[in-house]
Coordinates of C-alpha atoms and ligand atoms in Angstrom, one line a residue:
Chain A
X1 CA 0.0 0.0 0.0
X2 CA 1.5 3.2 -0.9
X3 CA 2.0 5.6 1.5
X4 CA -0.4 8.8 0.1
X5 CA -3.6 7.0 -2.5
X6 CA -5.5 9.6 -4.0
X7 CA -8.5 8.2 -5.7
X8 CA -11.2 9.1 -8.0
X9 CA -11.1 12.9 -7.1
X10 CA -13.6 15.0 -8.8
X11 CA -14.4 18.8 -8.1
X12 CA -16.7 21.3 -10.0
X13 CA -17.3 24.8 -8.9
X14 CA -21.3 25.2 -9.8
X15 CA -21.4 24.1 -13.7
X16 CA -17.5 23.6 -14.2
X17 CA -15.9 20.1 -13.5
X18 CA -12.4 21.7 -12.7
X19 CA -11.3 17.8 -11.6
X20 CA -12.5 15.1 -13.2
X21 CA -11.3 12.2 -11.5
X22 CA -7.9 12.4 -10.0
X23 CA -5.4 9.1 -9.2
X24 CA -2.2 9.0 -8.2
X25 CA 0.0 7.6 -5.6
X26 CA 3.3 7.7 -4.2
X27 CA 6.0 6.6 -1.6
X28 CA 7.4 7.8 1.5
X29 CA 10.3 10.4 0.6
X30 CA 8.9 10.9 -2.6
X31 CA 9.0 14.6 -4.2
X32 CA 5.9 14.6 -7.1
X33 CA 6.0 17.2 -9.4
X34 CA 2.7 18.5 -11.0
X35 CA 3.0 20.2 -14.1
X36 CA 0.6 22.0 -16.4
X37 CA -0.7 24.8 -17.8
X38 CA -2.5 27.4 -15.7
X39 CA -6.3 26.9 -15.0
X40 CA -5.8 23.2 -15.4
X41 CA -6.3 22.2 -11.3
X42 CA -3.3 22.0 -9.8
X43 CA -3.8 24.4 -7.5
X44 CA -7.5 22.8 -7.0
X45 CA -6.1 20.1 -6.7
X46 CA -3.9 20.9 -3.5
X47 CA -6.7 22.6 -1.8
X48 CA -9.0 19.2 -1.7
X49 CA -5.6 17.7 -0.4
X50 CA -5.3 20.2 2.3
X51 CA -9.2 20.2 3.3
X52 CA -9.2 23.9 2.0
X53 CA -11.8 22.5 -0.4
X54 CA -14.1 19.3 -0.2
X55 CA -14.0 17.3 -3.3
X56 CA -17.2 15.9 -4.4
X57 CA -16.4 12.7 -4.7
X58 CA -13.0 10.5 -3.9
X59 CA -10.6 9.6 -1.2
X60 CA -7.9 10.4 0.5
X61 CA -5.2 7.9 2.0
X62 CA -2.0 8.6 3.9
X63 CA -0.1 5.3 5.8
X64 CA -3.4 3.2 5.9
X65 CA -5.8 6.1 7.4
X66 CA -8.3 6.7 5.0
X67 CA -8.4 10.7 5.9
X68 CA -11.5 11.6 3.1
X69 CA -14.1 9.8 1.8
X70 CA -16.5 11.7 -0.3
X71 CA -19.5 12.1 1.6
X72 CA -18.8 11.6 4.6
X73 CA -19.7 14.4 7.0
X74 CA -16.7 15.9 9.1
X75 CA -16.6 17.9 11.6
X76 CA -14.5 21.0 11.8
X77 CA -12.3 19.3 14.4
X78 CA -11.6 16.2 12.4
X79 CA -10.4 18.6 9.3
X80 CA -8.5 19.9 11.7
X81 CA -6.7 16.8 12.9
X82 CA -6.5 14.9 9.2
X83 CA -5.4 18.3 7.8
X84 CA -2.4 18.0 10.1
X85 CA -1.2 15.0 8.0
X86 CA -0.3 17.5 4.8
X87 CA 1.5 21.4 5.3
X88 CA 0.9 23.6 2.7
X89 CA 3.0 26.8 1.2
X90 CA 1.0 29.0 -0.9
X91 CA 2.0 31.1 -3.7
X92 CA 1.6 34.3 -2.2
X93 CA 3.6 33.5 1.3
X94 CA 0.7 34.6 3.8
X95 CA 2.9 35.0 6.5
X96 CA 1.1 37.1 10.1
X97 CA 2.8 40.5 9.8
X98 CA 1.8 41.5 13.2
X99 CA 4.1 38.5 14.8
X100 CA 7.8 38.2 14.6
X101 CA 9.5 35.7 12.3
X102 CA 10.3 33.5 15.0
X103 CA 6.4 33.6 16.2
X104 CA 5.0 33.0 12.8
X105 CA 6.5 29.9 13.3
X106 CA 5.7 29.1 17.2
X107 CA 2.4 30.1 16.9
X108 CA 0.4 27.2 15.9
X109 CA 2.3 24.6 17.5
X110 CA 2.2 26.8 20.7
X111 CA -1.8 26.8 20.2
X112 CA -1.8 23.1 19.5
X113 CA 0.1 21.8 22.4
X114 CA -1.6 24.2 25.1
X115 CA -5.2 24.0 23.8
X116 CA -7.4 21.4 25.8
X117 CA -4.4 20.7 28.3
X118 CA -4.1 21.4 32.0
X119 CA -0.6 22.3 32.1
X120 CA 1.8 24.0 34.7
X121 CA 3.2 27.5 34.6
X122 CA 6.9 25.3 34.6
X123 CA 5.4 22.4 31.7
X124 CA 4.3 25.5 29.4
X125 CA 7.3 27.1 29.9
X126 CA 9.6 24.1 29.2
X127 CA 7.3 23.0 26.0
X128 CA 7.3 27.1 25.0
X129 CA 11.4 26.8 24.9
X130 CA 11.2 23.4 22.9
X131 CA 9.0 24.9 20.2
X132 CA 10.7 27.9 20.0
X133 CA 13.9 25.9 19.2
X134 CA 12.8 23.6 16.7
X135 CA 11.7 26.7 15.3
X136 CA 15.1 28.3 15.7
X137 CA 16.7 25.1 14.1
X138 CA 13.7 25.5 10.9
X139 CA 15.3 28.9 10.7
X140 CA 18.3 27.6 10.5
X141 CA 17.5 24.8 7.6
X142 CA 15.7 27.9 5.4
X143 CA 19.1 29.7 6.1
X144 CA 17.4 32.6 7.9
X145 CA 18.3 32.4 11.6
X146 CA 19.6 35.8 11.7
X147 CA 16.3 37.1 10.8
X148 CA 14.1 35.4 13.9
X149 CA 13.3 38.9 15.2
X150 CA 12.3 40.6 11.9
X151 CA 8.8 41.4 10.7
X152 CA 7.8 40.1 7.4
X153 CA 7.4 43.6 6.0
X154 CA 11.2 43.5 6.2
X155 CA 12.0 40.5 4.5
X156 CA 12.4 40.2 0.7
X157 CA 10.0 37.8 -1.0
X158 CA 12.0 35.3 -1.0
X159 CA 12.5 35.1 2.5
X160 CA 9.4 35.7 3.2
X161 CA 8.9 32.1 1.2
X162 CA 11.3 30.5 2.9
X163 CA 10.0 31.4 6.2
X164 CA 6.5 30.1 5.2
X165 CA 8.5 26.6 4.8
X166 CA 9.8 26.5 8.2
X167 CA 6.4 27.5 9.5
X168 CA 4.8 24.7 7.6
X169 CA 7.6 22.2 8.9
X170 CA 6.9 23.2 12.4
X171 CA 4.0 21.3 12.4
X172 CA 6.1 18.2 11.2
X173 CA 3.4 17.3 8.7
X174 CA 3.7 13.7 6.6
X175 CA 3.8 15.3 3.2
X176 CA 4.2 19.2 2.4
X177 CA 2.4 20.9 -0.5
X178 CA 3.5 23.6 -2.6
X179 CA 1.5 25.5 -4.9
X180 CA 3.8 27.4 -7.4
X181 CA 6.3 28.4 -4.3
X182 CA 8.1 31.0 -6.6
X183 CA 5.6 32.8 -8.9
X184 CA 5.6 35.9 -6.9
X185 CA 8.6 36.6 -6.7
X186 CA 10.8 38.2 -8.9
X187 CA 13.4 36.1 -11.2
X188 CA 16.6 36.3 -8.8
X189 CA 14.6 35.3 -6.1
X190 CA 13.5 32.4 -7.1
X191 CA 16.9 30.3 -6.8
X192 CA 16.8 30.5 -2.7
X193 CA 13.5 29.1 -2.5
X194 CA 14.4 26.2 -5.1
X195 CA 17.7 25.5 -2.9
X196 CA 15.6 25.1 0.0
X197 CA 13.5 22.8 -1.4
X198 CA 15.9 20.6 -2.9
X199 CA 17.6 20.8 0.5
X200 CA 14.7 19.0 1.9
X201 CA 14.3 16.9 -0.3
X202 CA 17.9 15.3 0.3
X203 CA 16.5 14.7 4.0
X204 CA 14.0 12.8 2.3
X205 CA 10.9 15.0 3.0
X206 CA 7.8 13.8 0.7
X207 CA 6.6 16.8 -1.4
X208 CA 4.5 17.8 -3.5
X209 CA 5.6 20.6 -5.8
X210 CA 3.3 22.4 -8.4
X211 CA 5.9 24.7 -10.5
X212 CA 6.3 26.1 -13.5
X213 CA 9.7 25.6 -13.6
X214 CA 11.0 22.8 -15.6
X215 CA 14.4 22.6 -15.0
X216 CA 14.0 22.4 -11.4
X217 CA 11.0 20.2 -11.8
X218 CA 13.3 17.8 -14.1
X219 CA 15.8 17.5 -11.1
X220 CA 14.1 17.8 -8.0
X221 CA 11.0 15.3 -9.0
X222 CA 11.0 11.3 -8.7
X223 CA 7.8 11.3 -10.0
X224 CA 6.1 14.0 -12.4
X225 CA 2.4 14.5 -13.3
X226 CA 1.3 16.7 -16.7
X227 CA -2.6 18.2 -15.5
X228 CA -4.3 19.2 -18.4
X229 CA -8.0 19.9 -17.9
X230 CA -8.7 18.1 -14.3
X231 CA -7.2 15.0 -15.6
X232 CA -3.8 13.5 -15.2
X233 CA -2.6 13.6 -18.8
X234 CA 1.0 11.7 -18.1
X235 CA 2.2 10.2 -15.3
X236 CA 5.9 9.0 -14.8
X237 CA 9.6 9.6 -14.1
X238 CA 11.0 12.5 -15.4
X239 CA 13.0 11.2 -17.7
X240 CA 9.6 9.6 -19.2
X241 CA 7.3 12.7 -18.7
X242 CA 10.2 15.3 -20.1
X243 CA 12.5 13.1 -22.5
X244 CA 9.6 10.7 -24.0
X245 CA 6.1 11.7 -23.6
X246 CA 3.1 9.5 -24.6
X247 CA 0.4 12.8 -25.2
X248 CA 0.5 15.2 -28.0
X249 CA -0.4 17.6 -25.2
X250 CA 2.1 16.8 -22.9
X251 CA 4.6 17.7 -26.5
X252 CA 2.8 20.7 -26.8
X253 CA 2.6 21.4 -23.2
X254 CA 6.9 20.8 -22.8
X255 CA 7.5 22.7 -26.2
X256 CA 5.9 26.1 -25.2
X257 CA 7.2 25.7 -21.7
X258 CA 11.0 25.5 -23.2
X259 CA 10.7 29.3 -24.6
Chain B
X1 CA -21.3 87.3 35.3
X2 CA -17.7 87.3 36.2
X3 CA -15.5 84.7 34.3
X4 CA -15.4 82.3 36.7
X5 CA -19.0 81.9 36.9
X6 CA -19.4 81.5 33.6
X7 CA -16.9 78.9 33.9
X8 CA -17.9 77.1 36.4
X9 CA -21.3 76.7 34.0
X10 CA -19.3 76.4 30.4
X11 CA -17.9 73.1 32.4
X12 CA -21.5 72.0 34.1
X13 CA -22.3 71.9 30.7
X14 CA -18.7 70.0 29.2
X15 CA -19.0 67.3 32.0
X16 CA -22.4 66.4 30.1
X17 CA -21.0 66.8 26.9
X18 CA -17.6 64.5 28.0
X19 CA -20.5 61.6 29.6
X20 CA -22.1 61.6 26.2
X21 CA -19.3 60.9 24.3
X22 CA -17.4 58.5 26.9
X23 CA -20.5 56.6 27.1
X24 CA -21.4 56.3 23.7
X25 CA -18.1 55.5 22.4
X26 CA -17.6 52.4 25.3
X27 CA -21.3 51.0 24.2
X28 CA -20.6 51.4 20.6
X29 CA -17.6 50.4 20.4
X30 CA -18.3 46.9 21.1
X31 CA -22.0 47.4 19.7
X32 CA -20.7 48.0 16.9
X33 CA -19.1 45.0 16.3
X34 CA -22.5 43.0 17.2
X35 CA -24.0 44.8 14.0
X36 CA -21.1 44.0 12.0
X37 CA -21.7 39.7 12.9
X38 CA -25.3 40.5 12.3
X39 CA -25.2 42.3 8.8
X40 CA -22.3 39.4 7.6
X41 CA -24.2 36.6 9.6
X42 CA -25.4 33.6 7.6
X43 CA -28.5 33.7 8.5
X44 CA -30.4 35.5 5.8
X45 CA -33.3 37.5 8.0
X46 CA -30.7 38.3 10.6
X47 CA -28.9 39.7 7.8
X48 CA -31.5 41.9 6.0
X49 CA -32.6 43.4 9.4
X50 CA -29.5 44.2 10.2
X51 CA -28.6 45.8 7.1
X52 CA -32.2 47.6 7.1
X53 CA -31.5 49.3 10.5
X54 CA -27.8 50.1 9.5
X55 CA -29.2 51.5 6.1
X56 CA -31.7 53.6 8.0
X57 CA -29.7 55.1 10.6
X58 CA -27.1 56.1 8.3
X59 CA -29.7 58.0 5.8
X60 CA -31.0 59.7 8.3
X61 CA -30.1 62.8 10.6
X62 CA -28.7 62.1 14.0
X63 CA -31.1 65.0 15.0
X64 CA -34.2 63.3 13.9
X65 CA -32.7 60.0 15.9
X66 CA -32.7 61.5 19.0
X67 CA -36.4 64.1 18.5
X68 CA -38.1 60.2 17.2
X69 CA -36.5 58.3 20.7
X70 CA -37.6 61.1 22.9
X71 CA -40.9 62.1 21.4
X72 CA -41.8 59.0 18.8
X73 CA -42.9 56.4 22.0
X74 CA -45.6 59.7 23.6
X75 CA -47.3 60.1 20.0
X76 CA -47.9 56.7 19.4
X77 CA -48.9 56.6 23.2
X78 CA -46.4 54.0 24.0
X79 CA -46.4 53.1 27.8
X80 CA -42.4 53.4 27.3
X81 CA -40.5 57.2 28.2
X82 CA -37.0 57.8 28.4
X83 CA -35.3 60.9 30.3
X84 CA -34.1 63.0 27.8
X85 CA -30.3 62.3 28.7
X86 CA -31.5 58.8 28.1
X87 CA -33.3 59.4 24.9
X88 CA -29.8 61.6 23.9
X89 CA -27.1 58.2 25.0
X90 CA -29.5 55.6 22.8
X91 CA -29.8 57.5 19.8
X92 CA -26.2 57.9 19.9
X93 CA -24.9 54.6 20.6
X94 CA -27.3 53.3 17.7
X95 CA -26.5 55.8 15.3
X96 CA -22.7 55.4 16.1
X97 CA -22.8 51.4 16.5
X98 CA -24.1 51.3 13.2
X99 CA -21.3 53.8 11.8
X100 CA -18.4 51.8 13.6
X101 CA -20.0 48.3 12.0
X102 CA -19.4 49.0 8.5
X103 CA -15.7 50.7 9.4
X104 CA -15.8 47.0 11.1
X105 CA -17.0 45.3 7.9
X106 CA -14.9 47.0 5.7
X107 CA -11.4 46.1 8.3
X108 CA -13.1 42.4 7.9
X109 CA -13.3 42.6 4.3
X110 CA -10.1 44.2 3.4
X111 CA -8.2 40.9 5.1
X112 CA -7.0 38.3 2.3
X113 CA -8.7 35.1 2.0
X114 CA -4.8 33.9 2.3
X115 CA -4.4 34.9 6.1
X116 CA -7.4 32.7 6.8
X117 CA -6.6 29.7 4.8
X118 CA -2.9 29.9 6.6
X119 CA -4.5 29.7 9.8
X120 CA -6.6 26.6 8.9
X121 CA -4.0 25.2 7.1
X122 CA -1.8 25.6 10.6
X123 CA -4.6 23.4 12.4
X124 CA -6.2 26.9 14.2
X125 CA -9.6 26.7 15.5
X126 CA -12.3 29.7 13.7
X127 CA -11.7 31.6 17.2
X128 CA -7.9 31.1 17.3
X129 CA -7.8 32.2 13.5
X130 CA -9.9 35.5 14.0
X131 CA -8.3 36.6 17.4
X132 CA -4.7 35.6 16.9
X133 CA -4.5 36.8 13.5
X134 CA -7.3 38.6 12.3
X135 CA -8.3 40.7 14.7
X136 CA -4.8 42.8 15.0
X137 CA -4.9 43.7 11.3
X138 CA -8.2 44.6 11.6
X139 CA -7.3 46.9 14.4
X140 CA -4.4 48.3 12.3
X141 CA -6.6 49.3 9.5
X142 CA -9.6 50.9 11.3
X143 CA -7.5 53.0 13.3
X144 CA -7.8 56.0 10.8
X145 CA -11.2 55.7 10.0
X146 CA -12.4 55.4 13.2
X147 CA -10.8 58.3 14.3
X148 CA -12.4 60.4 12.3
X149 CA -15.4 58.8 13.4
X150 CA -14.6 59.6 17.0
X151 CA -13.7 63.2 16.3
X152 CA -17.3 63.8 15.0
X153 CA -18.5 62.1 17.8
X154 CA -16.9 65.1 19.9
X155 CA -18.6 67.7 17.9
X156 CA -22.1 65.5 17.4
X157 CA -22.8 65.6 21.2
X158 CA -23.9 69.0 20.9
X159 CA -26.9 67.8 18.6
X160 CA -28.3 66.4 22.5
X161 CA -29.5 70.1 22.7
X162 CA -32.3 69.8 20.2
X163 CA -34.1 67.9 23.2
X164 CA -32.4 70.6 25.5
X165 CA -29.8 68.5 27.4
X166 CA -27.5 71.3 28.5
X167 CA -24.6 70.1 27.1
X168 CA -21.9 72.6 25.9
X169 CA -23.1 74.3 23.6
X170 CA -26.9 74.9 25.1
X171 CA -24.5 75.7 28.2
X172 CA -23.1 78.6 26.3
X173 CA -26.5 79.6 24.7
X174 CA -28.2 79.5 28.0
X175 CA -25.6 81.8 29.6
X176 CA -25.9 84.2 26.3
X177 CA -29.4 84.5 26.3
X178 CA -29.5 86.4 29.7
X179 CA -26.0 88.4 28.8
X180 CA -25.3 88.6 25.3
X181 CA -21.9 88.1 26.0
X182 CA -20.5 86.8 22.8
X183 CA -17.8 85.6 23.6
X184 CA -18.7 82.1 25.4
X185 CA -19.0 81.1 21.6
X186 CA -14.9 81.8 21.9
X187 CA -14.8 79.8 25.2
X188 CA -16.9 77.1 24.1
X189 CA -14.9 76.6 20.7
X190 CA -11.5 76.2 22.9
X191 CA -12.8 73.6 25.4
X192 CA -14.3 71.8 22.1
X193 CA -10.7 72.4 20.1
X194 CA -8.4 71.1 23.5
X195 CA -10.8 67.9 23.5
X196 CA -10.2 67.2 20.0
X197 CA -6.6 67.8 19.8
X198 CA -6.3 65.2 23.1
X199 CA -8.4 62.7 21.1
X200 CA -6.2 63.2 18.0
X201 CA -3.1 62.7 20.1
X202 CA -4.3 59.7 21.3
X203 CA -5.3 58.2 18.4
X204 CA -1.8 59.4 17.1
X205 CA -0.6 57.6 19.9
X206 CA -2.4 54.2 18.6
X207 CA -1.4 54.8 15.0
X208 CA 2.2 54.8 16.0
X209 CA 2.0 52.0 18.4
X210 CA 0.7 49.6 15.3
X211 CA 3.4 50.6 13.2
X212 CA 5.7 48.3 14.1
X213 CA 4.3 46.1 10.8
X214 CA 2.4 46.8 7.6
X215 CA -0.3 45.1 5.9
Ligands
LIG301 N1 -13.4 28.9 -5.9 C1 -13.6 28.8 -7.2 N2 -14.8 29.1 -7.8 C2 -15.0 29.0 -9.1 N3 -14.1 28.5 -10.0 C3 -12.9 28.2 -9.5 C4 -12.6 28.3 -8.1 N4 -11.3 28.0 -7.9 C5 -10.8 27.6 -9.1 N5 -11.8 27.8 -10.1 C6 -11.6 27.5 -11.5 O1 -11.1 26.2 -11.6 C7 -10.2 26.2 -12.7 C8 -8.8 25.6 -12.3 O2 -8.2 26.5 -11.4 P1 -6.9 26.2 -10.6 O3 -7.1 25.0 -9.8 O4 -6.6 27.4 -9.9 O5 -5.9 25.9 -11.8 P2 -4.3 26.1 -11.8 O6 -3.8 26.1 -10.4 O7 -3.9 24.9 -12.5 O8 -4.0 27.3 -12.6 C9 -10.0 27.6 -13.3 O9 -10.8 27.7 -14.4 C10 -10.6 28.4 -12.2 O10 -11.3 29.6 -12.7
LIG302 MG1 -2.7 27.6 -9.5

């Protein structure tokens, strides 16, 4: 059994069928790449993955716990457990700028661990310190430790990116999302954020990455999907998806991207 | 009348002037923000009434708020009368709630979609999402508006003479009446020009404190 099954996954927003029945699966310390024009679904897509959106039909499978079935009703505190399972980084950063670096990354887990909990005055401090420095060692991995006490206004967009990352790993989820991690920003920005990825990605993090760029796609991906129109037009390596693909579209699709 | 007794009446009549405003900006201040749930509530009748008494209020004058409380209930021969201070405070804190709900709204509105979805994506309960990062940036960008709102409300409290709460400015007209001494119009415009320049430092005061971060 693989370790994230995504079955069947259709989604229309009133008369549009923006996914039309999504499959796909993949490994532990896999990075998946999704590919494909824009207004195809990636970004769709992502958001049924991350509960942001409820598909209308489908399932969704990480380790053995089935974490969606279509129809099933959940409550807003289920979401908020199953979501747990996925992190998400979203195109435009979305970082708090009233908090601190450092405290847009402590703040959930701080509000995880004391909600519901009768803890001491000591226990929260001691738990406080621990988040705060697996936050500080986050920092570290994103190569922005000196920054812990900065507000995001101050940060270029890159960092700004790259703190998002450590804030999503904070909550140490199974598999991190990112939608298009480097579309906002400008050109000689985008290199940082791709470093950090591909730094995680050598500590066997499982990803998935929707990009536009190929030539990071090509080296950072061990498995690569073409969406075109809600459906998964070619699925494979990337040596298969970018050196020999099956679809006309996926041709088409590779050609424009080259220029 | 020597200067000291017309003083000593000039700030009979601020004291009232300063209640109106202190107790109609702490009611509608948080008032307001029930209005603001209401007209963006789910519920659809909850909504429309909401929106009915906000549109209402607004297209109307103050004045007429306060003559309609004070009189309105004794010409429909309503078993209901308020004292006219009474009659001046609710017609204020309505007619200012509804104001400070749609500055509310619009602080609500103007936050991205983004900041939400990060906080759900983060595991954070609705409450945790619109009081540990909502609510701040909310604050940041009603600040200016709702200190112009606040200013008026200085200068609106002298509308509470229409049902002849000696506020200020009847305080002043009474005290003319009987001495034509012009000059309390002088007197009166400095006590209303010191308030005003206090509020505006204050709210300076707030701007500068949230500036620590954009949005
Ligand atoms: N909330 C929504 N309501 C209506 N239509 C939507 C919504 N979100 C996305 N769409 C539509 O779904 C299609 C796919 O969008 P999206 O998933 O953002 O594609 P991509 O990320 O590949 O560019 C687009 O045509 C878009 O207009
Ligand atoms: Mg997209």
């Amino acid at each position: 059994m693989a370790f994230l099954e995504i079955s069947n996954i259709k989604k229309s927003f009133g008369k549009t069928e923006v996914l039309k029945g999504i499959d796909f699966t993949m490994e532990k310390g896999e990075v998946l790449v999704i590919i494909g024009s824009s207004g195809s679904g990636k970004t769709t897509l992502l958001r049924c993955i991350n509960f942001l959106e409820t598909p209308d039909s489908g399932s969704i499978t990480v380790n053995g716990e089935n974490l969606f079935k279509a129809g099933e009703p959940y409550s807003d505190r289920e979401k908020r457990e199953k979501r747990l399972h996925f992190g998400m980084v979203f195109q435009q950063f979305n970082l708090f700028p009233q908090y601190t670096v450092l405290k847009n990354i402590t703040l959930a887990p701080e509000l995880r661990e004391f909600k519901d909990k009768k803890l001491s005055r000591a226990e929260k401090k001691a738990l406080s310190l621990q988040i705060e420095k697996n936050a500080r060692l986050l920092l570290e991995t994103v190569g922005l430790s000196e920054k812990a006490a900065s507000y995001p206004c101050e940060l270029s967009g890159g960092q700004q990116q790259r703190v998002a990352i450590a804030r999503a790993l904070a909550l140490r989820p199974d598999i991190l999302c990112f939608d298009e991690p480097t579309s906002a920003l400008d050109p000689e920005l985008t290199g940082e954020v791709l470093r950090v990825i591909r730094g995680l990605k050598s500590s066997d993090r499982t990803m998935i990455v929707v990009t536009h760029e190929m030539n990071f796609a090509r080296g950072v991906a061990d498995k690569v999907i073409y969406m075109a129109d809600g459906v998964i037009e070619e699925f494979g390596t990337p040596d298969e998806v970018f050196g020999k693909p099956k679809s006309d579209k996926t041709k088409a699709f590779l050609s424009s991207a080259k220029d | 009348m020597s200067f000291t007794d017309i003083m000593k009446s000039l700030s009979d009549g601020f004291s009232v002037t300063l209640m109106i405003f202190g107790i109609t900006l702490a009611a509608s201040l948080p008032l307001g923000l029930v209005f603001t749930f209401g007209s963006m509530s789910k519920i659809l009748p909850l909504r429309w009434l909401t929106k009915f008494v906000v549109w209402v209020v607004r297209g109307t004058p103050l004045m007429l708020q306060i003559i309609l409380i004070f009189y309105g209930p004794g010409l429909l021969n309503w078993d209901l009368k308020f004292s006219r201070l009474n009659a001046v405070l609710i017609a204020f804190i309505i007619n200012y709630s509804c104001y400070f709900s749609e500055i509310y709204r619009a602080g609500l509105e103007s936050i991205p979609k983004g900041q939400y979805e990060a906080g759900q994506v983060l595991g954070m309960t609705k409450p945790q999402i619109f009081f540990r990062v909502v609510l701040m940036q909310v604050v940041k960008r009603i600040v200016p508006p709702m200190g112009n709102e606040i200013i008026t409300l200085v200068k609106d409290t002298s509308l509470a003479r229409v049902i002849a709460v000696t506020e200020l400015v009847k305080a002043a007209e009474d005290i003319i009446s009987h001495y034509a001494n012009i000059k309390v119009y002088i007197y009166i415009a400095v006590f209303y020009l010191a308030f005003t320049a206090l509020v505006t430092w204050l709210l300076h005061l707030a701007e500068k404190k949230l500036s620590y971060y954009s949005v």
